[in-house]
XYZ file of N, CA, C and O in Angstrom:
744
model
N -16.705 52.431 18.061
C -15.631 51.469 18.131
C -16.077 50.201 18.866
O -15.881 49.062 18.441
N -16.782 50.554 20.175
C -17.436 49.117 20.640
C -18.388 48.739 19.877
O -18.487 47.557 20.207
N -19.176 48.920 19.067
C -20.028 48.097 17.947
C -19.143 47.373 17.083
O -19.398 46.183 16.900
N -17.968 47.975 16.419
C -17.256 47.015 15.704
C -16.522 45.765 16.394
O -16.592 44.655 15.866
N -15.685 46.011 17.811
C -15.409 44.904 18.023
C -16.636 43.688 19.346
O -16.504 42.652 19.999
N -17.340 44.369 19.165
C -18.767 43.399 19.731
C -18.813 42.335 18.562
O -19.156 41.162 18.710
N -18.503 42.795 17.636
C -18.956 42.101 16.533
C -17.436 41.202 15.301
O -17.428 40.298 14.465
N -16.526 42.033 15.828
C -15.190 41.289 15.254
C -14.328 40.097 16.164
O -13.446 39.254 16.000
N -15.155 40.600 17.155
C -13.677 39.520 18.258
C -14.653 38.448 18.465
O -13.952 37.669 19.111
N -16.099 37.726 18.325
C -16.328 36.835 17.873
C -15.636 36.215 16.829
O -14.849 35.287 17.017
N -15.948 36.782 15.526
C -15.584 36.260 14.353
C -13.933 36.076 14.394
O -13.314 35.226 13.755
N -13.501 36.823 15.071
C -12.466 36.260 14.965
C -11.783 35.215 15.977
O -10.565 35.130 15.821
N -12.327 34.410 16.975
C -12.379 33.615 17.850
C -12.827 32.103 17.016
O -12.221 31.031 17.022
N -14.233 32.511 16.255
C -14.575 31.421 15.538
C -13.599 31.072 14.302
O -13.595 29.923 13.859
N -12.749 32.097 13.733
C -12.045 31.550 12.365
C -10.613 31.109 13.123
O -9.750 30.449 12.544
N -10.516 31.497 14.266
C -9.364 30.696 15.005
C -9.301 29.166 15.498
O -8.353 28.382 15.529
N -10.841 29.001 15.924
C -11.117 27.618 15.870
C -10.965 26.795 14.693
O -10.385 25.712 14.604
N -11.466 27.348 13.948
C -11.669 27.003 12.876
C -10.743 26.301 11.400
O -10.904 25.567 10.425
N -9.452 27.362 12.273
C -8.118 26.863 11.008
C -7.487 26.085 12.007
O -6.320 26.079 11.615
N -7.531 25.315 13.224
C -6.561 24.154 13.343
C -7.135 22.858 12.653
O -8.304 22.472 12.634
N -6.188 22.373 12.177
C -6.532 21.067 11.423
C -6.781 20.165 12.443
O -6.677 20.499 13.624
N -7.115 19.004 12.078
C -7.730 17.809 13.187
C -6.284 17.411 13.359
O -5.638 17.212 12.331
N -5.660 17.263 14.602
C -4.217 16.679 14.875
C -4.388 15.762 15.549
O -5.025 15.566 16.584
N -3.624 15.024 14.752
C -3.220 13.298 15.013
C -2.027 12.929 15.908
O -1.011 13.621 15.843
N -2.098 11.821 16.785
C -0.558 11.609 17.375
C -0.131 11.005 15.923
O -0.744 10.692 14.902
N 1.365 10.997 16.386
C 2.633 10.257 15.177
C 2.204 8.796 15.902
O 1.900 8.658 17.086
N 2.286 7.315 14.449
C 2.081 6.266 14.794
C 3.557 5.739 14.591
O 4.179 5.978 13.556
N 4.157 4.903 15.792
C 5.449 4.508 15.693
C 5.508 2.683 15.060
O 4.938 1.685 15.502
N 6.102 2.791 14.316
C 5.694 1.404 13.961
C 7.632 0.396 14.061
O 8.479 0.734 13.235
N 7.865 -0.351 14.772
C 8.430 -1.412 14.893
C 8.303 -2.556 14.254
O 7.741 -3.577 14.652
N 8.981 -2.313 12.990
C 9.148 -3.865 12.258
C 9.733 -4.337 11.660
O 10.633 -3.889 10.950
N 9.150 -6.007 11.872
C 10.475 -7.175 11.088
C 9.721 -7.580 10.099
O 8.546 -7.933 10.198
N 10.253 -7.548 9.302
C 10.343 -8.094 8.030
C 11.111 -9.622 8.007
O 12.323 -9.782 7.857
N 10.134 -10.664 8.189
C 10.819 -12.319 8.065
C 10.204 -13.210 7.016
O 9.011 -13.452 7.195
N 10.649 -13.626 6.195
C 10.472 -14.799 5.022
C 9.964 -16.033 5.626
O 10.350 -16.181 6.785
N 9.298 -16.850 5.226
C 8.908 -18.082 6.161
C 10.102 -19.617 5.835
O 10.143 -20.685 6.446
N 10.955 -19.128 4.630
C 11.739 -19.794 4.163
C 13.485 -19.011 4.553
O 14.112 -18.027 4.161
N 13.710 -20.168 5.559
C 15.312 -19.729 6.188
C 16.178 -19.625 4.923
O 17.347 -19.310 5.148
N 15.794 -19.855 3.451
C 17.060 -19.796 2.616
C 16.899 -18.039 1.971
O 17.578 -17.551 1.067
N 15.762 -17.334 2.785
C 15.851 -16.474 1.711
C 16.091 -15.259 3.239
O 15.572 -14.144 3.234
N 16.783 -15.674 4.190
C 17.091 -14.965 4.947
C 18.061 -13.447 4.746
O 17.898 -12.337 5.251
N 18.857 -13.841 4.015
C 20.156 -12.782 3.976
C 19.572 -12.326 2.259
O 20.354 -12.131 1.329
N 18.410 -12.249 2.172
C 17.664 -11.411 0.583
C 16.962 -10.386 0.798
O 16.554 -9.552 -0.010
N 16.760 -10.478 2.376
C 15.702 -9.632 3.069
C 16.917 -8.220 3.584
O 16.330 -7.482 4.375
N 18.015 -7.861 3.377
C 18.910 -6.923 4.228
C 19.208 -5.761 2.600
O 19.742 -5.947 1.507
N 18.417 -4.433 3.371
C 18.545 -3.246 2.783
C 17.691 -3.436 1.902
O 18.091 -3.213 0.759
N 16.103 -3.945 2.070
C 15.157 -3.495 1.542
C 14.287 -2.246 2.296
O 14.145 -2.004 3.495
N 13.633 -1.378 0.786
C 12.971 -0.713 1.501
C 11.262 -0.761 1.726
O 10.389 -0.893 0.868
N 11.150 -0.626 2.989
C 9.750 -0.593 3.279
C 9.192 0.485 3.738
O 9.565 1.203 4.666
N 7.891 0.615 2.765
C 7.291 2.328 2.971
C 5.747 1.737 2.746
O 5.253 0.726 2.247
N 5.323 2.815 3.330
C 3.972 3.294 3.949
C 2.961 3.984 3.009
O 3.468 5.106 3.008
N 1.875 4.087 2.203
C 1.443 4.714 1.562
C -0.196 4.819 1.589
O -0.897 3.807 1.570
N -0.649 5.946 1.628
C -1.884 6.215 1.521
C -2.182 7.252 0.217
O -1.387 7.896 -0.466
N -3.555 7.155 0.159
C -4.351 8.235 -0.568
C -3.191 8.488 -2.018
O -3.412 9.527 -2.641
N -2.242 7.773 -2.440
C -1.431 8.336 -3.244
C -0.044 8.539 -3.315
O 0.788 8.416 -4.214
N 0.019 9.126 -1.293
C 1.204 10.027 -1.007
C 1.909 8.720 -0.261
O 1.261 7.776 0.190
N 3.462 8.846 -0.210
C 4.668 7.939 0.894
C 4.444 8.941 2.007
O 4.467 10.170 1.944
N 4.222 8.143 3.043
C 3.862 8.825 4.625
C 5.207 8.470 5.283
O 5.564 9.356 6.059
N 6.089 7.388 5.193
C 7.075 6.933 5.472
C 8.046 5.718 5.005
O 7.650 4.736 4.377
N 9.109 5.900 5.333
C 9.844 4.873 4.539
C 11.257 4.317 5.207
O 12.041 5.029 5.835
N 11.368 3.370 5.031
C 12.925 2.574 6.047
C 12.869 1.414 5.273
O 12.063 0.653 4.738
N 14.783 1.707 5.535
C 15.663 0.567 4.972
C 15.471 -0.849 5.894
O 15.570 -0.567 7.088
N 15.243 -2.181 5.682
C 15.902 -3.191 6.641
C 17.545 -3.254 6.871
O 18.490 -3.004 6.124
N 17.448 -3.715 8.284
C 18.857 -4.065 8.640
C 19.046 -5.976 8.496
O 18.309 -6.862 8.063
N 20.216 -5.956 9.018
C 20.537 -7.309 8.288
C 19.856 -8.522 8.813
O 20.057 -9.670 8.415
N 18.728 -8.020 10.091
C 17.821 -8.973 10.847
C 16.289 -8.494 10.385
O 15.205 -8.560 10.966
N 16.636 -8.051 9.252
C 15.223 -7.506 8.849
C 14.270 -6.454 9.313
O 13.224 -6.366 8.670
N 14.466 -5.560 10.419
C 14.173 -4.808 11.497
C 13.950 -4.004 10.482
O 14.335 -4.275 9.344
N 13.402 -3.094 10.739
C 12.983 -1.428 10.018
C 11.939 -0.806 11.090
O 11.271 -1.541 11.818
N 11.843 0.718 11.133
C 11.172 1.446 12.041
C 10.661 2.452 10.818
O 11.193 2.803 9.765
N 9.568 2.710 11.353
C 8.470 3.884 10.446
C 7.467 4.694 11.307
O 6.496 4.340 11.975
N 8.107 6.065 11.029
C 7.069 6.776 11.778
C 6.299 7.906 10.932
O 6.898 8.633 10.140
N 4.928 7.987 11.168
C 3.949 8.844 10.516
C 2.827 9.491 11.207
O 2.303 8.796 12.078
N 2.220 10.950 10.975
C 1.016 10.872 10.984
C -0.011 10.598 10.448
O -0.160 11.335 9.474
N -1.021 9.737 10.602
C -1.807 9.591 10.427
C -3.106 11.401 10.085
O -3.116 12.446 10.735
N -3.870 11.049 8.987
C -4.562 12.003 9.072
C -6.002 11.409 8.762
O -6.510 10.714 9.642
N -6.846 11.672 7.335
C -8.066 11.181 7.090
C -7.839 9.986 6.241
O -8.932 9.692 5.756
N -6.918 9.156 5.835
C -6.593 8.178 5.064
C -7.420 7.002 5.477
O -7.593 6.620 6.634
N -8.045 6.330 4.080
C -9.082 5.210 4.071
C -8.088 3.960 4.641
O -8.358 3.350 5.676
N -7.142 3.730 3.979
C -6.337 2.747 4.841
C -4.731 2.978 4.109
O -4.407 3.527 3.056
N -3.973 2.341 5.107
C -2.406 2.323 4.980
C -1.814 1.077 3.839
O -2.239 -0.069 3.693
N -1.003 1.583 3.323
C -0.258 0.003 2.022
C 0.670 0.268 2.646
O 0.862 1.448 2.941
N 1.818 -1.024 3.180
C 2.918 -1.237 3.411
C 3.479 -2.004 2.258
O 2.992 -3.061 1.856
N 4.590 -1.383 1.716
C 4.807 -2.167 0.521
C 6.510 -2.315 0.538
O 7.140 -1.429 1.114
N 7.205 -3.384 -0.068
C 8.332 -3.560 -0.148
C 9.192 -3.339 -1.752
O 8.727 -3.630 -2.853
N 10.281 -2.864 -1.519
C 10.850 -2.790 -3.057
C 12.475 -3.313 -2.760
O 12.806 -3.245 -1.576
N 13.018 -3.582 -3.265
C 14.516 -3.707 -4.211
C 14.746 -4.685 -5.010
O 13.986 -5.393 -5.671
N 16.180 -4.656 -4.856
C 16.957 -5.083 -5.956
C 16.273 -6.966 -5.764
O 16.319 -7.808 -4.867
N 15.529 -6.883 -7.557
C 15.358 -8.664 -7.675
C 14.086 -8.484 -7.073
O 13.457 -9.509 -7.336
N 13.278 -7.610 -6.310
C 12.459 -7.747 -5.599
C 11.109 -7.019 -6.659
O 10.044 -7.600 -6.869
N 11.442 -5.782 -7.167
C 10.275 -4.803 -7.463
C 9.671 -4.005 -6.412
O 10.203 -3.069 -5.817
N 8.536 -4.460 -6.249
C 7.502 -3.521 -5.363
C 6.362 -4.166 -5.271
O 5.382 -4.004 -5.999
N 6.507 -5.119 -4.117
C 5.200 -5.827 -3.684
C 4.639 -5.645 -2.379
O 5.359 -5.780 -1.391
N 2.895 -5.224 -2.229
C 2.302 -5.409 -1.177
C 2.666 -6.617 -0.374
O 2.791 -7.811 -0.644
N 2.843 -5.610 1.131
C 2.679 -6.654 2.182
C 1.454 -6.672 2.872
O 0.743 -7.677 2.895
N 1.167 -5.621 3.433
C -0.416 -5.578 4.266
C -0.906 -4.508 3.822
O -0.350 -3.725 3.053
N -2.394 -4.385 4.468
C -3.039 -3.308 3.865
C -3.797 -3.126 5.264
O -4.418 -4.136 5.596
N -3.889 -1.844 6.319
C -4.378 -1.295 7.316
C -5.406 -0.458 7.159
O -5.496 0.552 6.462
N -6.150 -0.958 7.852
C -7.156 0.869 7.887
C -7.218 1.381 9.196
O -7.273 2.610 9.233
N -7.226 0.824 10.242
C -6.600 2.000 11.319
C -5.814 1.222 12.380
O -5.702 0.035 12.686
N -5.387 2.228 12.752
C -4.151 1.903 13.990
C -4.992 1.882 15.465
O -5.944 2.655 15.564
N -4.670 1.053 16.549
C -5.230 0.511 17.875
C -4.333 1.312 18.418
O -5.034 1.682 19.360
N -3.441 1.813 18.552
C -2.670 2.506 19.419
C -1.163 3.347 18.764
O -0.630 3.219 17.662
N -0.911 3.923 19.542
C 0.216 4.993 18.790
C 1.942 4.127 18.510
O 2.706 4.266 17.555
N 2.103 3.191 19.842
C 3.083 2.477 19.421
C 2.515 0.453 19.008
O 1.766 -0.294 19.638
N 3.485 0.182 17.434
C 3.094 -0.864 17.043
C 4.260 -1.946 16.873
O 5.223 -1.399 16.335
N 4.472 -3.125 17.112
C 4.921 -3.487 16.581
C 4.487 -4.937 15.324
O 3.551 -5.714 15.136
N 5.552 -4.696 14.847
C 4.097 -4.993 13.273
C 5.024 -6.405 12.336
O 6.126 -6.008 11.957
N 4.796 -7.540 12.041
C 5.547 -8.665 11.577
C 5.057 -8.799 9.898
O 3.945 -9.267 9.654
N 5.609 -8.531 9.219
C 5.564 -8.369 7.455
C 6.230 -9.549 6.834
O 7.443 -9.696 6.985
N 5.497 -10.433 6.119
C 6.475 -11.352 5.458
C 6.195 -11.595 3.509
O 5.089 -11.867 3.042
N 7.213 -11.450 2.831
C 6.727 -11.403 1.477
C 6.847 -12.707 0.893
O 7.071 -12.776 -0.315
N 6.693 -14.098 1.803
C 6.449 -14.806 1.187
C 5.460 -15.542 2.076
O 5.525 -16.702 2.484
N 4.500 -14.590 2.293
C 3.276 -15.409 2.492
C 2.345 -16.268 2.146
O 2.571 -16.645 0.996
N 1.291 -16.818 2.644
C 0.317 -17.631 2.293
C -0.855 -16.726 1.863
O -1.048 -15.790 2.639
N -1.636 -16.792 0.859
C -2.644 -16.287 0.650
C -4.031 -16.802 1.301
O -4.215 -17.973 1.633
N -5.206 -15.523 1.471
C -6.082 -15.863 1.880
C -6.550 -16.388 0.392
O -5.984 -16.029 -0.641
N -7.832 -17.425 0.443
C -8.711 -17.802 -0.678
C -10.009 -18.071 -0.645
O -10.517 -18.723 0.266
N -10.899 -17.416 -2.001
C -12.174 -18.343 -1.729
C -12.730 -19.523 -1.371
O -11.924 -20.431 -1.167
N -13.721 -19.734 -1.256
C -14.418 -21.138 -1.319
C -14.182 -22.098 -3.154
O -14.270 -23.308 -3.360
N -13.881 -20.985 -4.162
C -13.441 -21.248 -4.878
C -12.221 -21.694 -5.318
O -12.140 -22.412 -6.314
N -10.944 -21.234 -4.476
C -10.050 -21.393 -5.144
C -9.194 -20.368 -5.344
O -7.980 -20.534 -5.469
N -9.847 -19.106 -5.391
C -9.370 -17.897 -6.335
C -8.663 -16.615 -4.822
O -9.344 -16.358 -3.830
N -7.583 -16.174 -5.006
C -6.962 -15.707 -4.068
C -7.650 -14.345 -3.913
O -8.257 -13.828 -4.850
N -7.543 -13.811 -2.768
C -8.039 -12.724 -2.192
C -7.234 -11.744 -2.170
O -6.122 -11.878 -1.659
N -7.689 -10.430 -2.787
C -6.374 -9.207 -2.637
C -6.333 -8.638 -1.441
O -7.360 -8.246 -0.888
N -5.136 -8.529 -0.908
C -4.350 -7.971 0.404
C -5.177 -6.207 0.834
O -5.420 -5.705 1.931
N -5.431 -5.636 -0.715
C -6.138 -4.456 -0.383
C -7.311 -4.654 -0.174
O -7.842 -4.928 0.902
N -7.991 -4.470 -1.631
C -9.479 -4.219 -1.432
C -10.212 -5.878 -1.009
O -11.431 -6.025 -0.926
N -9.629 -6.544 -0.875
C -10.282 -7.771 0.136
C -11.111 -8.285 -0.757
O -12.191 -8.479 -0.198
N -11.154 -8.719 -2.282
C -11.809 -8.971 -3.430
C -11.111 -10.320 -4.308
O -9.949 -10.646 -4.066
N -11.671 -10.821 -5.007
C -11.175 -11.747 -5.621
C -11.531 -11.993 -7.353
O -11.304 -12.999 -8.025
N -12.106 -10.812 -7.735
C -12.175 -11.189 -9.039
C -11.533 -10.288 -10.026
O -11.438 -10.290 -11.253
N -11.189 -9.634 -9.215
C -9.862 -8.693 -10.426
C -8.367 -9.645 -10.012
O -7.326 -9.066 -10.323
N -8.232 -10.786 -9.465
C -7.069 -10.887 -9.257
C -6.495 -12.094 -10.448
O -7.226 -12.908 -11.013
N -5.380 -11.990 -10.593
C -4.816 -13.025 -11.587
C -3.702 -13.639 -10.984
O -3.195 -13.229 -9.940
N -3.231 -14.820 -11.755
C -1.697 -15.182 -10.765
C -0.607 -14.469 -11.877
O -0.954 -14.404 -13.056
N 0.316 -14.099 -11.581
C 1.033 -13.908 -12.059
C 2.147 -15.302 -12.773
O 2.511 -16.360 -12.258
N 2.512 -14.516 -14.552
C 3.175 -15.815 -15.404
C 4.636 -14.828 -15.611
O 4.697 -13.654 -15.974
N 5.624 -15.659 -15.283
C 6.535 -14.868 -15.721
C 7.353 -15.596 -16.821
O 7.754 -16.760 -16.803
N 7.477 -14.868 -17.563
C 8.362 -15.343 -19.117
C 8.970 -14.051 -19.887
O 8.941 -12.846 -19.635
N 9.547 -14.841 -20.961
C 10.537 -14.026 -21.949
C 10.175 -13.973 -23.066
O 10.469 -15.063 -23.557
N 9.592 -13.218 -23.968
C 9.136 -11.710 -23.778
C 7.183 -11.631 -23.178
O 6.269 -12.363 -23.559
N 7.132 -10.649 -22.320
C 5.703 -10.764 -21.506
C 5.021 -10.584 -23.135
O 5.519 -10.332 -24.232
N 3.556 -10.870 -22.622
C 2.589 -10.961 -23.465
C 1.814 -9.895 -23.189
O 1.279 -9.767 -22.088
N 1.625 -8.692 -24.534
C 0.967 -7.507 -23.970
C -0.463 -7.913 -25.160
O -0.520 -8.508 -26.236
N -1.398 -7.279 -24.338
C -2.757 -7.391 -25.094
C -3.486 -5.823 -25.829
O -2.702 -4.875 -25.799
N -4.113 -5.693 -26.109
C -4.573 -4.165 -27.006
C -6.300 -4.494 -27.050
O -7.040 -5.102 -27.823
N -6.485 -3.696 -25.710
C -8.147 -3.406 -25.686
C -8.686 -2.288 -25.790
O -8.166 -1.264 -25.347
N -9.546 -2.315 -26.251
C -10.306 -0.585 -26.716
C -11.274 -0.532 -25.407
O -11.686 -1.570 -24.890
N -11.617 0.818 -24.891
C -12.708 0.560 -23.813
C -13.670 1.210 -24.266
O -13.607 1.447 -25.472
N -14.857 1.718 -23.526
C -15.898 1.701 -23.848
C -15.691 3.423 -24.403
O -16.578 3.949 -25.075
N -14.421 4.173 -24.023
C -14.531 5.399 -24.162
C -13.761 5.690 -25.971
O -13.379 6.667 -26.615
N -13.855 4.236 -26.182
C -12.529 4.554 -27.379
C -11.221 4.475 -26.990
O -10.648 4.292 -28.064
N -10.436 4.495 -26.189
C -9.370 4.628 -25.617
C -8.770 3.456 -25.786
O -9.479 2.474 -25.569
N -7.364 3.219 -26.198
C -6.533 2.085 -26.436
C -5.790 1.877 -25.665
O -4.745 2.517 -25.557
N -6.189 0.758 -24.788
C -5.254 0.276 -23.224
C -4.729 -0.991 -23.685
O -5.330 -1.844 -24.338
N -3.307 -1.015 -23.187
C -2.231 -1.739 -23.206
C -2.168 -2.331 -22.006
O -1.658 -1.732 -21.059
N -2.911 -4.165 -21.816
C -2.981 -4.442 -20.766
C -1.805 -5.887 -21.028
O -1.540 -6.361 -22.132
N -1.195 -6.408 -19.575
C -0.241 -7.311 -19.782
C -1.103 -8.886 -19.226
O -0.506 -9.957 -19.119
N -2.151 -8.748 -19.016
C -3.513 -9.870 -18.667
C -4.045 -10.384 -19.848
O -4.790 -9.792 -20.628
N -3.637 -11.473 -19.928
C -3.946 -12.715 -21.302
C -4.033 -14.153 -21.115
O -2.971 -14.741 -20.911
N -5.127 -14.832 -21.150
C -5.863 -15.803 -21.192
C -5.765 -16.144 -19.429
O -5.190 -17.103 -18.914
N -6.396 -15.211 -18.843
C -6.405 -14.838 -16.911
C -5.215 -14.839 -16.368
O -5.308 -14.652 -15.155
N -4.162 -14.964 -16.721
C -2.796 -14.718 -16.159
C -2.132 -13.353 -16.585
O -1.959 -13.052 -17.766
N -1.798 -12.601 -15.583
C -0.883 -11.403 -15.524
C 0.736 -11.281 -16.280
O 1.717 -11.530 -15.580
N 0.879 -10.958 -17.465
C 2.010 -11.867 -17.973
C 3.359 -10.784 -17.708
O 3.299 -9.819 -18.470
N 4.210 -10.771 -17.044
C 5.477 -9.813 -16.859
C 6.465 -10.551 -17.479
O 6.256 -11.670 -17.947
N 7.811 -9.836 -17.515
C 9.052 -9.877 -18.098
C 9.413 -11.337 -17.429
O 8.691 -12.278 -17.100
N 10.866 -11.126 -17.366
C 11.485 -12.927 -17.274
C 12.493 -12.737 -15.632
O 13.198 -13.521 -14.997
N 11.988 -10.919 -15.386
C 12.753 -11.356 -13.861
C 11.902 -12.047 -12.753
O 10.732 -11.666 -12.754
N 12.110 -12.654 -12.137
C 11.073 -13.555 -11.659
C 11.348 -12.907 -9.999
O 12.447 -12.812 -9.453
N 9.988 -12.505 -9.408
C 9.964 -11.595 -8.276
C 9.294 -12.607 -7.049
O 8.736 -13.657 -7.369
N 9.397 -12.229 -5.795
C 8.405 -12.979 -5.030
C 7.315 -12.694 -5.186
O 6.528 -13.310 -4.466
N 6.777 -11.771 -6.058
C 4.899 -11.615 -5.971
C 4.089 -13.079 -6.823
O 4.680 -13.790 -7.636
N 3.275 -13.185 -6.577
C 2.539 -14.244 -7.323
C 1.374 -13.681 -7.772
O 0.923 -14.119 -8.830
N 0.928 -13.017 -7.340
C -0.909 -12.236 -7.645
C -0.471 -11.075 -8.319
O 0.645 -10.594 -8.513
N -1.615 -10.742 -8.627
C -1.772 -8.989 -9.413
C -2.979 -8.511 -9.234
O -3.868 -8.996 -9.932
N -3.297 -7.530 -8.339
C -5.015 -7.003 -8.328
C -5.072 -6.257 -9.610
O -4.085 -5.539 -9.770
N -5.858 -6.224 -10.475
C -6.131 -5.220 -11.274
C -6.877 -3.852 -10.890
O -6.741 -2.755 -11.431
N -7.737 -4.224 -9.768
C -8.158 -3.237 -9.355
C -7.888 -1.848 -8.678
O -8.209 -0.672 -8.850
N -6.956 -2.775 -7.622
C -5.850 -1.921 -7.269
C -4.258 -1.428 -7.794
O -3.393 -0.771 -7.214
N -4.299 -2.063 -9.166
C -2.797 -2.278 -9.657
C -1.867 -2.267 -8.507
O -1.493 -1.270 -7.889
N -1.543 -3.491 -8.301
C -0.773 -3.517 -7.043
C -0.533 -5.463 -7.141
O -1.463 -6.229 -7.395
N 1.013 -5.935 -6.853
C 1.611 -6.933 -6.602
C 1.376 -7.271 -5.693
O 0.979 -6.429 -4.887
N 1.481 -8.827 -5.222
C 1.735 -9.228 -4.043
C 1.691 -10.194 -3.791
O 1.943 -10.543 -2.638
């Protein structure tokens, strides 16, 4: 009996180590959501703003009528955080794009009618992957312009990008850009 547990109560010490996952504190995030234009003040109340990594919503909050919203998450192995905004008239446009947090409590200032970063060229910089040649400006009109490309696999993709402009429907949103890379507004 002492040969078996000479030899089990290791192993089982090491598979105890072994199954806690890496634990993260919760990141508290404090934020306003402000327009840089005072007329679009009262457009900003009961949007929602959520948090997304790797795929998954980590968190999500309504604004109040001063634009305020609070979001709390753990953090785990995620390459970086999308804060993104949606409603009514609005859609679903990137605001920032994080890859790690400085401390557990944040408070954090989001605005969806920002200024874009740009090349030396001209050509705007995406909020995610920090790139500039998948990006297009966005054209909005009635009826969008869809295109029909074959790729290299044979496959028939239905893209809405025609003559370098991103072409959508006729509701007209605050996004101006479109990464293709990241399919993602903003």
């Amino acid at each position: 009996m002492k040969f078996k547990i000479k030899y089990i109560l290791p192993l089982f010490v090491a598979l105890l180590f072994l199954s806690f996952k890496n634990l993260s504190n919760p990141v508290f995030i404090i934020g306003h959501l402000k327009p840089k234009n005072a007329e679009l003040k009262n457009d900003i109340i009961g949007l929602k703003i959520f948090v997304k990594a790797d795929g998954k919503i980590l968190a999500e909050s309504y604004t109040d009528q001063n634009g305020d919203f609070n979001l709390t998450f753990t953090p785990e192995n995620e390459k970086s955080f999308d804060f993104f905004c949606s409603g009514i008239g609005i859609g679903t446009i990137l605001l920032k794009s994080v890859t790690n947090f400085e401390s557990e409590n944040i408070e954090m200032s989001l605005d969806y009618t920002a200024k874009y970063k740009k090349t030396i060229l001209g050509k705007v910089i995406c909020l995610k992957c920090k790139k500039a040649d998948k990006v297009y400006e966005i054209l909005y009109s009635d009826p969008p312009i869809v295109t029909r490309k074959i790729n290299k696999f044979g496959d028939t993709i239905y893209s809405k990008i025609y003559k370098n402009k991103y072409r959508e429907g006729c509701i007209v949103e605050p996004a101006k850009y479109y990464c293709e890379r990241d399919d993602v507004k903003f």
